[in-house]
Amino acid sequence: MFQKTSFTTLIVGVFVVYVLHTCWVMYGIVYTKPCENPKFENCLKPYLAGKTRLQLSIYTALRPNADGGHTLIHKEEDFDVESKFERIVNVSLPKKTRKNGTLYAMVFVHQAGMSPWQDPRQVHLVTQLTTYMIPKPLEVSLISGEEAPKPEQLKRKTTTGGDSAVDRPVSHWRSRLTLNVVSEDFVFDRDFLPSDVHRYLKVFQNGKKMVYLPLLFVDELSNRVKDLMEINSTSIELPLTISYDTISLGKLRFWIHMQDAVYSLQQFGFTEKDADEIKGIFVDTNLYLLALTFFVAAFHLLFDFLAFKNDISFWKQKKSMVGMSSKAVLWRCFSTIVIFMYLFDEQTSLLVLIPAGIGSLIEVWKVKKAFKIQIIWKGVRPTFIFGKSDESERRTEEYDTLAMKYLSYLLYPMCIGGAVYALVFLRYKSWYSWIINSLVNGVYAFGFLFMLPQLFVNYKFKSVAHLPWKAFMYKAFNTFIDDIFAFIITMPTSHRLACFRDDVVFLVYLYQRWLYPVDKTRMNEYGLSYDEEEKHKGKAHED
């Protein structure tokens, strides 16, 4: 009675429900129901509507409750909530902070002319000006052995007596302090007060009216790893950039949720560097691009899954390598392993590292299928047996070898030249680091050349029927999505160029698909032609 639903249709349906649910949740975050009748007792009116003169004061302290004393580092006597500004102040570091300790900032918004410590109508927030992070290892010239450390790295090495301190977290200075105040005169309804805003809300009774004090917010997402400065015993004074701007209520609520999400990830074991990659998505783009990034990322995830599913199905059923470039398969396996080792060497986030590792294992499995490798275990020692190729497969191998021969004249000199240049003029942590960086640069810069043998094989066979077109189309969609990410998300230049180089090869594949129309006598991706399938069906019918 019910038609069988395909797995792909089910996944697309779940994806649509997920996107719609996320849009509804996002709408609930950015939209706050106002108090419809301002004279109603449940209404909370803004303190800023009274145009009271305000002052901004910032103190530093060794403890978040200011026990042990505090020091004033900056004040804005005529603090205009509507006027954005940026100030750079030099902050003196206490001795305890210089000895791998911490330091806190206490930010007050209070009535002008009054001390914040005596003002009953002040609002304040406490935030850390320091964080702990493992410092970047020293890099040296592998030929001359000359070091190029930063002054604080050199000091650390001489005072600790070795490189073991590199693995120990060191206190770092957050050189930016970003502050926001909600400037709009929004009237809250106490019955519909958002829980995320509640912790920032301070209310007092003014006659018959209930008034809430200014909504002060410290933007922790703006604290990026690139702005951190390592603290050591010689860091007597360090600069602090204080930035202020207004913020809308909707953006404040969204920022609170994102900030809480990053904090939760850190509680689950994410390092400062892992969290920084997530912060970059929010800080480096405006809200409209952020919304676009969400939809792009959602579709990228969908196409990744569908491509993965169809790719596995294709290779699982594949019986023949006719028309398929085995060297291209071997290259993809090699390149994914190199990229995985490079990401591991760079201590990349697990969010990126784990999918790269899974992809490497899948590519190794493809190589096993492509070369018909059987593994026979004799005790703990494996024996590898390679399958034999038929006449059509041997002809494919000839075309494949011929294409690689032409490419080698261009590829090998460029890769070797780039590696030698990097060895002479750049510095690395170790020889292993140089090898991995040279290999990954070759993969990024010249990797598209290894897609060309498949184009050459297609040209010789005058056919593209042997390619996994379903998986290929999903990957192609992801290629164009990667192009959008290349503009939105911060990434290495070599990786950004790699996104655009794939577009060119994909367009050539499309041209070949148009150029070589369907021929029922050609082999398909399972090593069978349409005519052969019809014969098998006819025999089965006669039987």
mmCIF file of C-alpha atoms in Angstrom, residues 3 18 20 26 48 105 152 180 209 228 234 303 323 325 358 367 370 389 404 421 423 482 489 502 517 538:
data_model
loop_
_atom_site.group_PDB
_atom_site.id
_atom_site.type_symbol
_atom_site.label_atom_id
_atom_site.label_comp_id
_atom_site.label_asym_id
_atom_site.label_seq_id
_atom_site.Cartn_x
_atom_site.Cartn_y
_atom_site.Cartn_z
ATOM 1 C CA GLN A 3 5.545 2.995 -1.731
ATOM 2 C CA TYR A 18 16.398 20.436 10.260
ATOM 3 C CA LEU A 20 13.214 24.787 8.989
ATOM 4 C CA MET A 26 16.980 31.562 15.121
ATOM 5 C CA LEU A 48 18.869 55.165 29.130
ATOM 6 C CA ALA A 105 39.206 43.408 34.012
ATOM 7 C CA GLU A 152 59.527 35.851 24.638
ATOM 8 C CA ASN A 180 28.860 46.792 23.833
ATOM 9 C CA LYS A 209 7.709 52.189 37.265
ATOM 10 C CA LEU A 228 47.365 36.977 22.028
ATOM 11 C CA THR A 234 60.040 40.781 31.556
ATOM 12 C CA PHE A 303 26.044 16.951 -0.319
ATOM 13 C CA GLY A 323 38.019 3.472 -18.299
ATOM 14 C CA SER A 325 42.501 5.887 -14.031
ATOM 15 C CA ILE A 358 38.026 8.882 7.842
ATOM 16 C CA VAL A 367 43.098 1.569 -3.780
ATOM 17 C CA ALA A 370 41.175 -0.592 -7.834
ATOM 18 C CA SER A 389 43.706 -7.331 -15.442
ATOM 19 C CA MET A 404 51.384 10.282 -16.259
ATOM 20 C CA TYR A 421 63.238 26.815 -2.055
ATOM 21 C CA LEU A 423 64.349 24.425 2.733
ATOM 22 C CA ASP A 482 33.701 25.679 -1.365
ATOM 23 C CA ILE A 489 35.959 31.851 5.877
ATOM 24 C CA ASP A 502 38.764 22.111 -9.129
ATOM 25 C CA PRO A 517 26.814 10.925 -25.766
ATOM 26 C CA GLY A 538 16.575 -12.279 -22.194
#
